[in-house]
CSV table of N, CA, C and O in Angstrom, one decimal:
chain,number,residue,atom,x,y,z
A,1,GLU,N,0.8,-1.2,0.0
A,1,GLU,CA,0.0,0.0,0.0
A,1,GLU,C,0.9,1.2,0.0
A,1,GLU,O,1.8,1.4,0.8
A,2,HIS,N,0.6,2.2,-0.8
A,2,HIS,CA,1.3,3.4,-0.9
A,2,HIS,C,0.4,4.5,-0.6
A,2,HIS,O,-0.6,4.7,-1.3
A,3,SER,N,0.7,5.3,0.4
A,3,SER,CA,-0.1,6.4,0.8
A,3,SER,C,0.6,7.7,0.5
A,3,SER,O,1.8,7.8,0.5
A,4,SER,N,-0.1,8.7,0.2
A,4,SER,CA,0.4,10.0,0.0
A,4,SER,C,0.0,10.8,1.2
A,4,SER,O,-1.1,10.8,1.7
A,5,TYR,N,0.9,11.7,1.5
A,5,TYR,CA,0.8,12.7,2.8
A,5,TYR,C,1.0,14.1,2.4
A,5,TYR,O,1.8,14.4,1.5
A,6,ARG,N,0.3,14.9,3.0
A,6,ARG,CA,0.5,16.4,3.0
A,6,ARG,C,1.1,16.7,4.3
A,6,ARG,O,0.8,16.3,5.4
A,7,ILE,N,2.3,17.4,4.2
A,7,ILE,CA,3.0,18.0,5.3
A,7,ILE,C,2.5,19.2,5.7
A,7,ILE,O,2.4,20.2,4.8
A,8,ARG,N,2.1,19.4,7.0
A,8,ARG,CA,1.6,20.7,7.6
A,8,ARG,C,2.6,21.2,8.6
A,8,ARG,O,3.3,20.4,9.2
A,9,THR,N,2.6,22.5,8.8
A,9,THR,CA,3.6,23.1,9.7
A,9,THR,C,2.8,24.3,10.5
A,9,THR,O,1.9,24.8,9.9
A,10,THR,N,3.3,24.5,11.6
A,10,THR,CA,2.8,25.7,12.4
A,10,THR,C,4.0,26.1,13.3
A,10,THR,O,4.8,25.3,13.7
A,11,SER,N,4.0,27.3,13.8
A,11,SER,CA,4.9,27.9,14.7
A,11,SER,C,4.2,28.2,15.9
A,11,SER,O,3.2,28.9,15.9
A,12,ARG,N,4.8,27.8,17.1
A,12,ARG,CA,4.3,28.2,18.4
A,12,ARG,C,5.4,28.7,19.1
A,12,ARG,O,6.4,28.0,19.3
A,13,GLU,N,5.4,29.9,19.6
A,13,GLU,CA,6.5,30.7,20.2
A,13,GLU,C,7.7,30.6,19.3
A,13,GLU,O,7.6,31.0,18.1
A,14,SER,N,8.8,30.0,19.7
A,14,SER,CA,10.0,30.0,18.7
A,14,SER,C,10.2,28.6,18.2
A,14,SER,O,11.3,28.3,17.7
A,15,THR,N,9.3,27.7,18.3
A,15,THR,CA,9.4,26.4,17.8
A,15,THR,C,8.5,26.0,16.6
A,15,THR,O,7.3,26.4,16.7
A,16,TRP,N,9.1,25.3,15.6
A,16,TRP,CA,8.3,24.9,14.5
A,16,TRP,C,7.8,23.4,14.6
A,16,TRP,O,8.6,22.7,15.1
A,17,PHE,N,6.6,23.2,14.2
A,17,PHE,CA,6.1,21.8,14.3
A,17,PHE,C,5.6,21.4,13.0
A,17,PHE,O,5.0,22.1,12.2
A,18,ALA,N,6.0,20.1,12.6
A,18,ALA,CA,5.6,19.6,11.2
A,18,ALA,C,4.8,18.2,11.6
A,18,ALA,O,5.3,17.5,12.5
A,19,TRP,N,3.8,17.9,10.8
A,19,TRP,CA,3.1,16.7,10.9
A,19,TRP,C,2.5,16.3,9.6
A,19,TRP,O,2.5,17.1,8.7
A,20,ALA,N,2.2,15.0,9.4
A,20,ALA,CA,1.7,14.6,8.1
A,20,ALA,C,0.2,14.3,8.2
A,20,ALA,O,-0.3,13.8,9.3
A,21,GLU,N,-0.5,14.6,7.1
A,21,GLU,CA,-1.9,14.2,7.1
A,21,GLU,C,-2.0,13.4,5.8
A,21,GLU,O,-1.4,13.6,4.7
A,22,LYS,N,-2.9,12.3,5.9
A,22,LYS,CA,-3.2,11.5,4.8
A,22,LYS,C,-3.9,12.3,3.7
A,22,LYS,O,-4.9,13.0,4.0
A,23,GLU,N,-3.5,12.2,2.5
A,23,GLU,CA,-4.1,12.9,1.3
A,23,GLU,C,-5.5,12.5,1.2
A,23,GLU,O,-6.3,13.4,0.9
A,24,ASP,N,-5.9,11.2,1.4
A,24,ASP,CA,-7.2,10.8,1.0
A,24,ASP,C,-8.3,11.2,2.0
A,24,ASP,O,-9.5,11.6,1.7
A,25,ASP,N,-8.0,11.3,3.3
A,25,ASP,CA,-9.0,11.7,4.2
A,25,ASP,C,-8.6,12.8,5.2
A,25,ASP,O,-9.3,13.2,6.1
A,26,GLY,N,-7.3,13.3,5.2
A,26,GLY,CA,-6.9,14.4,6.0
A,26,GLY,C,-6.6,14.0,7.4
A,26,GLY,O,-6.2,14.9,8.2
A,27,SER,N,-6.6,12.7,7.8
A,27,SER,CA,-6.3,12.4,9.2
A,27,SER,C,-4.9,12.4,9.4
A,27,SER,O,-4.0,12.2,8.4
A,28,ARG,N,-4.4,12.6,10.6
A,28,ARG,CA,-3.0,12.7,11.0
A,28,ARG,C,-2.4,11.3,10.9
A,28,ARG,O,-3.1,10.3,11.1
A,29,PHE,N,-1.1,11.3,10.4
A,29,PHE,CA,-0.4,10.0,10.4
A,29,PHE,C,0.9,10.2,11.0
A,29,PHE,O,1.7,11.2,10.7
A,30,GLY,N,1.3,9.4,11.9
A,30,GLY,CA,2.7,9.3,12.5
A,30,GLY,C,2.9,10.3,13.6
A,30,GLY,O,2.0,10.7,14.3
A,31,ILE,N,4.0,10.8,13.6
A,31,ILE,CA,4.5,11.6,14.7
A,31,ILE,C,4.5,13.1,14.3
A,31,ILE,O,4.4,13.4,13.1
A,32,GLU,N,4.6,13.9,15.3
A,32,GLU,CA,4.9,15.4,15.1
A,32,GLU,C,6.3,15.7,15.4
A,32,GLU,O,6.8,15.2,16.4
A,33,CYS,N,6.9,16.5,14.6
A,33,CYS,CA,8.3,16.9,14.7
A,33,CYS,C,8.5,18.2,15.1
A,33,CYS,O,7.9,19.0,14.4
A,34,ALA,N,9.4,18.6,16.0
A,34,ALA,CA,9.6,19.9,16.4
A,34,ALA,C,11.0,20.3,16.1
A,34,ALA,O,11.9,19.5,16.2
A,35,ALA,N,11.3,21.5,15.8
A,35,ALA,CA,12.6,22.0,15.4
A,35,ALA,C,12.6,23.5,15.6
A,35,ALA,O,11.5,24.1,15.6
A,36,SER,N,13.8,24.1,15.6
A,36,SER,CA,13.9,25.6,15.6
A,36,SER,C,13.5,26.3,14.3
A,36,SER,O,13.2,27.5,14.3
A,37,THR,N,13.6,25.6,13.2
A,37,THR,CA,13.2,26.2,11.9
A,37,THR,C,12.1,25.3,11.2
A,37,THR,O,12.0,24.1,11.5
A,38,GLU,N,11.4,25.9,10.3
A,38,GLU,CA,10.3,25.2,9.6
A,38,GLU,C,11.0,24.1,8.7
A,38,GLU,O,10.6,23.0,8.7
A,39,ALA,N,12.2,24.4,8.1
A,39,ALA,CA,12.8,23.5,7.2
A,39,ALA,C,13.3,22.2,8.0
A,39,ALA,O,13.2,21.1,7.5
A,40,ASP,N,13.9,22.5,9.2
A,40,ASP,CA,14.3,21.5,10.0
A,40,ASP,C,13.3,20.5,10.5
A,40,ASP,O,13.3,19.3,10.6
A,41,ALA,N,12.1,21.1,10.9
A,41,ALA,CA,10.9,20.2,11.3
A,41,ALA,C,10.5,19.4,10.1
A,41,ALA,O,10.2,18.2,10.3
A,42,ILE,N,10.4,20.0,8.9
A,42,ILE,CA,10.0,19.2,7.8
A,42,ILE,C,11.0,18.2,7.5
A,42,ILE,O,10.6,17.0,7.2
A,43,ALA,N,12.3,18.5,7.5
A,43,ALA,CA,13.3,17.4,7.2
A,43,ALA,C,13.2,16.2,8.2
A,43,ALA,O,13.4,15.1,7.9
A,44,ARG,N,13.0,16.6,9.5
A,44,ARG,CA,12.9,15.4,10.5
A,44,ARG,C,11.7,14.6,10.3
A,44,ARG,O,11.8,13.3,10.3
A,45,LEU,N,10.5,15.3,9.9
A,45,LEU,CA,9.3,14.5,9.6
A,45,LEU,C,9.5,13.7,8.2
A,45,LEU,O,9.1,12.5,8.3
A,46,THR,N,10.2,14.2,7.3
A,46,THR,CA,10.4,13.5,6.1
A,46,THR,C,11.3,12.3,6.3
A,46,THR,O,11.0,11.2,5.8
A,47,ARG,N,12.4,12.4,7.2
A,47,ARG,CA,13.2,11.3,7.5
A,47,ARG,C,12.4,10.2,8.2
A,47,ARG,O,12.5,8.9,7.9
A,48,TRP,N,11.5,10.6,9.0
A,48,TRP,CA,10.6,9.6,9.8
A,48,TRP,C,9.7,8.9,8.8
A,48,TRP,O,9.5,7.7,8.9
A,49,LEU,N,9.1,9.7,7.9
A,49,LEU,CA,8.1,9.2,6.9
A,49,LEU,C,8.9,8.1,6.0
A,49,LEU,O,8.3,7.0,5.7
A,50,ASP,N,10.1,8.4,5.6
A,50,ASP,CA,10.8,7.6,4.7
A,50,ASP,C,11.2,6.3,5.5
A,50,ASP,O,11.1,5.2,5.0
A,51,TRP,N,11.6,6.4,6.8
A,51,TRP,CA,11.8,5.3,7.7
A,51,TRP,C,10.6,4.4,7.8
A,51,TRP,O,10.7,3.2,7.8
A,52,GLN,N,9.5,5.1,8.1
A,52,GLN,CA,8.3,4.3,8.3
A,52,GLN,C,7.9,3.5,7.1
A,52,GLN,O,7.5,2.4,7.2
A,53,ARG,N,8.0,4.1,5.9
A,53,ARG,CA,7.7,3.4,4.7
A,53,ARG,C,8.6,2.1,4.6
A,53,ARG,O,8.2,1.1,4.2
A,54,GLU,N,9.9,2.3,4.8
A,54,GLU,CA,10.9,1.2,4.7
A,54,GLU,C,10.6,0.1,5.7
A,54,GLU,O,10.6,-1.1,5.5
A,55,HIS,N,10.2,0.6,7.0
A,55,HIS,CA,9.8,-0.3,8.1
A,55,HIS,C,8.6,-1.2,7.7
A,55,HIS,O,8.6,-2.4,7.9
A,56,MET,N,7.6,-0.6,7.2
A,56,MET,CA,6.4,-1.3,6.9
A,56,MET,C,6.6,-2.3,5.7
A,56,MET,O,6.1,-3.4,5.8
A,57,ALA,N,7.5,-2.0,4.8
A,57,ALA,CA,7.8,-2.9,3.7
A,57,ALA,C,8.6,-4.1,4.3
A,57,ALA,O,8.4,-5.2,3.8
A,58,ALA,N,9.6,-3.8,5.1
A,58,ALA,CA,10.3,-4.9,5.8
A,58,ALA,C,9.4,-5.8,6.6
A,58,ALA,O,9.6,-7.0,6.5
A,59,LEU,N,8.5,-5.3,7.3
A,59,LEU,CA,7.6,-6.0,8.1
A,59,LEU,C,6.7,-6.9,7.3
A,59,LEU,O,6.5,-8.1,7.6
A,60,ALA,N,6.2,-6.3,6.1
A,60,ALA,CA,5.3,-7.1,5.2
A,60,ALA,C,6.2,-8.3,4.6
A,60,ALA,O,5.7,-9.4,4.5
A,61,ALA,N,7.5,-8.0,4.2
A,61,ALA,CA,8.4,-9.0,3.7
A,61,ALA,C,8.6,-10.2,4.8
A,61,ALA,O,8.6,-11.4,4.4
A,62,LEU,N,8.7,-9.8,6.0
A,62,LEU,CA,8.9,-10.9,7.1
A,62,LEU,C,7.6,-11.7,7.1
A,62,LEU,O,7.6,-12.9,7.2
A,63,GLN,N,6.5,-11.0,7.1
A,63,GLN,CA,5.2,-11.7,7.2
A,63,GLN,C,5.0,-12.7,6.0
A,63,GLN,O,4.5,-13.8,6.2
A,64,ASP,N,5.4,-12.3,4.8
A,64,ASP,CA,5.3,-13.0,3.7
A,64,ASP,C,6.2,-14.2,3.8
A,64,ASP,O,5.8,-15.4,3.5
A,65,ALA,N,7.5,-14.0,4.2
A,65,ALA,CA,8.4,-15.2,4.4
A,65,ALA,C,7.9,-16.1,5.5
A,65,ALA,O,8.0,-17.3,5.2
A,66,GLU,N,7.3,-15.7,6.5
A,66,GLU,CA,6.7,-16.6,7.5
A,66,GLU,C,5.5,-17.4,6.9
A,66,GLU,O,5.5,-18.6,7.2
A,67,ARG,N,4.7,-16.8,6.1
A,67,ARG,CA,3.6,-17.5,5.5
A,67,ARG,C,4.1,-18.6,4.6
A,67,ARG,O,3.6,-19.7,4.6
A,68,ASP,N,5.1,-18.1,3.8
A,68,ASP,CA,5.7,-19.2,2.8
A,68,ASP,C,6.3,-20.3,3.6
A,68,ASP,O,6.1,-21.5,3.2
A,69,TYR,N,7.0,-20.1,4.7
A,69,TYR,CA,7.5,-21.1,5.5
A,69,TYR,C,6.5,-22.0,6.0
A,69,TYR,O,6.7,-23.3,6.0
A,70,HIS,N,5.4,-21.5,6.6
A,70,HIS,CA,4.4,-22.3,7.2
A,70,HIS,C,3.7,-23.2,6.0
A,70,HIS,O,3.4,-24.3,6.4
A,71,ARG,N,3.5,-22.6,4.9
A,71,ARG,CA,3.0,-23.4,3.7
A,71,ARG,C,4.0,-24.5,3.4
A,71,ARG,O,3.5,-25.6,3.1
A,72,THR,N,5.2,-24.3,3.4
A,72,THR,CA,6.2,-25.3,3.2
A,72,THR,C,6.1,-26.4,4.2
A,72,THR,O,6.1,-27.6,3.9
A,73,ILE,N,6.0,-26.1,5.5
A,73,ILE,CA,6.0,-27.0,6.5
A,73,ILE,C,4.6,-27.9,6.3
A,73,ILE,O,4.7,-29.1,6.3
A,74,ALA,N,3.6,-27.2,6.1
A,74,ALA,CA,2.3,-27.9,5.9
A,74,ALA,C,2.4,-28.8,4.7
A,74,ALA,O,1.9,-29.9,4.8
A,75,GLY,N,2.8,-28.4,3.6
A,75,GLY,CA,3.0,-29.1,2.3
A,75,GLY,C,3.9,-30.3,2.5
A,75,GLY,O,3.7,-31.3,1.9
A,76,SER,N,5.0,-30.1,3.3
A,76,SER,CA,6.0,-31.2,3.4
A,76,SER,C,5.3,-32.4,4.1
A,76,SER,O,5.9,-33.5,4.1
A,77,ALA,N,4.3,-32.2,4.8
A,77,ALA,CA,3.7,-33.4,5.6
A,77,ALA,C,3.1,-34.3,4.5
A,77,ALA,O,2.9,-35.6,4.8
A,78,PHE,N,2.8,-33.9,3.3
A,78,PHE,CA,2.3,-34.8,2.2
A,78,PHE,C,3.2,-35.0,1.1
A,78,PHE,O,2.8,-35.6,0.2
A,79,ALA,N,4.5,-34.6,1.3
A,79,ALA,CA,5.5,-34.7,0.3
A,79,ALA,C,5.9,-36.2,0.0
A,79,ALA,O,5.9,-37.0,1.0
A,80,THR,N,6.2,-36.5,-1.2
A,80,THR,CA,6.7,-37.8,-1.5
A,80,THR,C,8.2,-37.7,-2.0
A,80,THR,O,8.5,-36.6,-2.4
A,81,ALA,N,8.8,-38.8,-2.0
A,81,ALA,CA,10.3,-38.7,-2.4
A,81,ALA,C,10.3,-38.7,-3.9
A,81,ALA,O,10.1,-39.7,-4.6
A,82,ALA,N,10.3,-37.5,-4.4
A,82,ALA,CA,10.4,-37.3,-5.9
A,82,ALA,C,11.6,-36.4,-6.2
A,82,ALA,O,12.4,-36.0,-5.4
A,83,GLU,N,11.7,-36.2,-7.5
A,83,GLU,CA,12.9,-35.3,-7.9
A,83,GLU,C,12.8,-33.9,-7.3
A,83,GLU,O,11.6,-33.5,-7.1
A,84,GLY,N,13.9,-33.2,-7.2
A,84,GLY,CA,13.8,-31.9,-6.7
A,84,GLY,C,14.2,-31.8,-5.3
A,84,GLY,O,14.7,-32.8,-4.7
A,85,PRO,N,14.2,-30.6,-4.7
A,85,PRO,CA,14.6,-30.5,-3.3
A,85,PRO,C,13.8,-31.3,-2.3
A,85,PRO,O,12.5,-31.4,-2.6
A,86,SER,N,14.4,-31.8,-1.3
A,86,SER,CA,13.6,-32.6,-0.4
A,86,SER,C,12.9,-31.7,0.6
A,86,SER,O,13.1,-30.4,0.7
A,87,ALA,N,11.9,-32.2,1.4
A,87,ALA,CA,11.1,-31.4,2.3
A,87,ALA,C,12.1,-30.7,3.3
A,87,ALA,O,11.8,-29.5,3.6
A,88,VAL,N,13.1,-31.4,3.8
A,88,VAL,CA,13.9,-30.8,4.8
A,88,VAL,C,14.7,-29.6,4.1
A,88,VAL,O,14.9,-28.5,4.7
A,89,GLU,N,15.2,-29.8,2.8
A,89,GLU,CA,15.8,-28.7,2.1
A,89,GLU,C,15.0,-27.5,2.0
A,89,GLU,O,15.3,-26.4,2.1
A,90,MET,N,13.7,-27.8,1.6
A,90,MET,CA,12.7,-26.7,1.3
A,90,MET,C,12.5,-25.9,2.7
A,90,MET,O,12.4,-24.7,2.7
A,91,GLN,N,12.3,-26.7,3.8
A,91,GLN,CA,12.1,-26.1,5.1
A,91,GLN,C,13.3,-25.2,5.4
A,91,GLN,O,13.1,-24.1,6.0
A,92,SER,N,14.6,-25.8,5.2
A,92,SER,CA,15.7,-25.1,5.6
A,92,SER,C,15.8,-23.7,4.8
A,92,SER,O,16.1,-22.7,5.4
A,93,GLU,N,15.6,-23.7,3.6
A,93,GLU,CA,15.5,-22.6,2.7
A,93,GLU,C,14.5,-21.6,3.2
A,93,GLU,O,14.7,-20.3,3.3
A,94,GLY,N,13.3,-22.0,3.6
A,94,GLY,CA,12.2,-21.2,4.0
A,94,GLY,C,12.6,-20.5,5.4
A,94,GLY,O,12.4,-19.3,5.6
A,95,LEU,N,13.4,-21.3,6.2
A,95,LEU,CA,13.7,-20.7,7.5
A,95,LEU,C,14.8,-19.7,7.3
A,95,LEU,O,14.8,-18.7,8.0
A,96,LYS,N,15.7,-19.9,6.3
A,96,LYS,CA,16.7,-19.0,6.0
A,96,LYS,C,16.1,-17.7,5.5
A,96,LYS,O,16.6,-16.6,5.8
A,97,ALA,N,15.0,-17.7,4.7
A,97,ALA,CA,14.4,-16.6,4.2
A,97,ALA,C,13.7,-15.8,5.3
A,97,ALA,O,13.7,-14.6,5.4
A,98,VAL,N,13.2,-16.5,6.2
A,98,VAL,CA,12.5,-15.9,7.4
A,98,VAL,C,13.5,-15.2,8.2
A,98,VAL,O,13.4,-13.9,8.6
A,99,GLU,N,14.6,-15.8,8.5
A,99,GLU,CA,15.8,-15.2,9.2
A,99,GLU,C,16.3,-14.0,8.6
A,99,GLU,O,16.6,-12.9,9.2
A,100,ALA,N,16.5,-14.0,7.2
A,100,ALA,CA,17.0,-12.9,6.5
A,100,ALA,C,16.1,-11.7,6.6
A,100,ALA,O,16.5,-10.6,6.8
A,101,ALA,N,14.8,-12.0,6.5
A,101,ALA,CA,13.8,-10.9,6.6
A,101,ALA,C,13.7,-10.3,8.0
A,101,ALA,O,13.5,-9.1,8.2
A,102,ARG,N,13.9,-11.2,9.0
A,102,ARG,CA,13.9,-10.7,10.4
A,102,ARG,C,15.1,-9.8,10.6
A,102,ARG,O,14.9,-8.8,11.3
A,103,LEU,N,16.3,-10.2,10.1
A,103,LEU,CA,17.5,-9.4,10.3
A,103,LEU,C,17.3,-8.1,9.6
A,103,LEU,O,17.7,-7.0,10.1
A,104,ARG,N,16.7,-8.1,8.4
A,104,ARG,CA,16.5,-6.8,7.8
A,104,ARG,C,15.6,-5.9,8.6
A,104,ARG,O,15.9,-4.7,8.6
A,105,LEU,N,14.5,-6.5,9.1
A,105,LEU,CA,13.6,-5.6,9.9
A,105,LEU,C,14.3,-5.1,11.1
A,105,LEU,O,14.2,-3.9,11.5
A,106,ASP,N,15.1,-5.9,11.8
A,106,ASP,CA,15.9,-5.4,12.9
A,106,ASP,C,16.8,-4.3,12.6
A,106,ASP,O,17.0,-3.3,13.3
A,107,GLU,N,17.5,-4.5,11.3
A,107,GLU,CA,18.4,-3.4,11.0
A,107,GLU,C,17.7,-2.1,10.7
A,107,GLU,O,18.2,-0.9,11.1
A,108,ILE,N,16.6,-2.2,10.2
A,108,ILE,CA,15.7,-0.9,9.8
A,108,ILE,C,15.3,-0.4,11.1
A,108,ILE,O,15.3,0.8,11.4
A,109,ARG,N,14.8,-1.2,12.0
A,109,ARG,CA,14.3,-0.7,13.4
A,109,ARG,C,15.5,0.1,14.2
A,109,ARG,O,15.2,1.0,14.8
A,110,ALA,N,16.6,-0.4,14.0
A,110,ALA,CA,17.8,0.1,14.7
A,110,ALA,C,18.1,1.6,14.1
A,110,ALA,O,18.8,2.4,14.9
A,111,ARG,N,17.7,1.8,12.9
A,111,ARG,CA,17.9,3.2,12.3
A,111,ARG,C,16.8,4.2,12.5
A,111,ARG,O,16.7,5.1,11.8
A,112,LYS,N,15.9,3.8,13.4
A,112,LYS,CA,14.7,4.7,13.5
A,112,LYS,C,15.1,6.1,13.9
A,112,LYS,O,15.9,6.3,14.9
A,113,PRO,N,14.7,7.1,13.1
A,113,PRO,CA,15.0,8.5,13.4
A,113,PRO,C,14.5,9.0,14.8
A,113,PRO,O,13.5,8.5,15.3
A,114,GLU,N,15.2,9.9,15.3
A,114,GLU,CA,14.8,10.5,16.6
A,114,GLU,C,13.5,11.3,16.4
A,114,GLU,O,13.4,12.0,15.4
């Protein structure tokens, strides 16, 4: 899912605040960022929105890998000895994909902007 956002700003006293609103319904999305200038507040929010999009994609990839792995496990219960990879090999590959997706998600979470 790809959403579009409108960035809004306001100044209160000597601090600028930026927040995102969903284009489709105008509801707020995510966090509000504060900074001493409007440009800095927008930049902080933009970094967070970019990170959030990357995080959501990585989470979806992990969920897909987990579903594929569970389908492999369920399917291997009925597998017969035929040509191609064995059930154990398929499960091992599926588990490797899940682990790689989990590591990617952890790496993105570690880079969460302030």
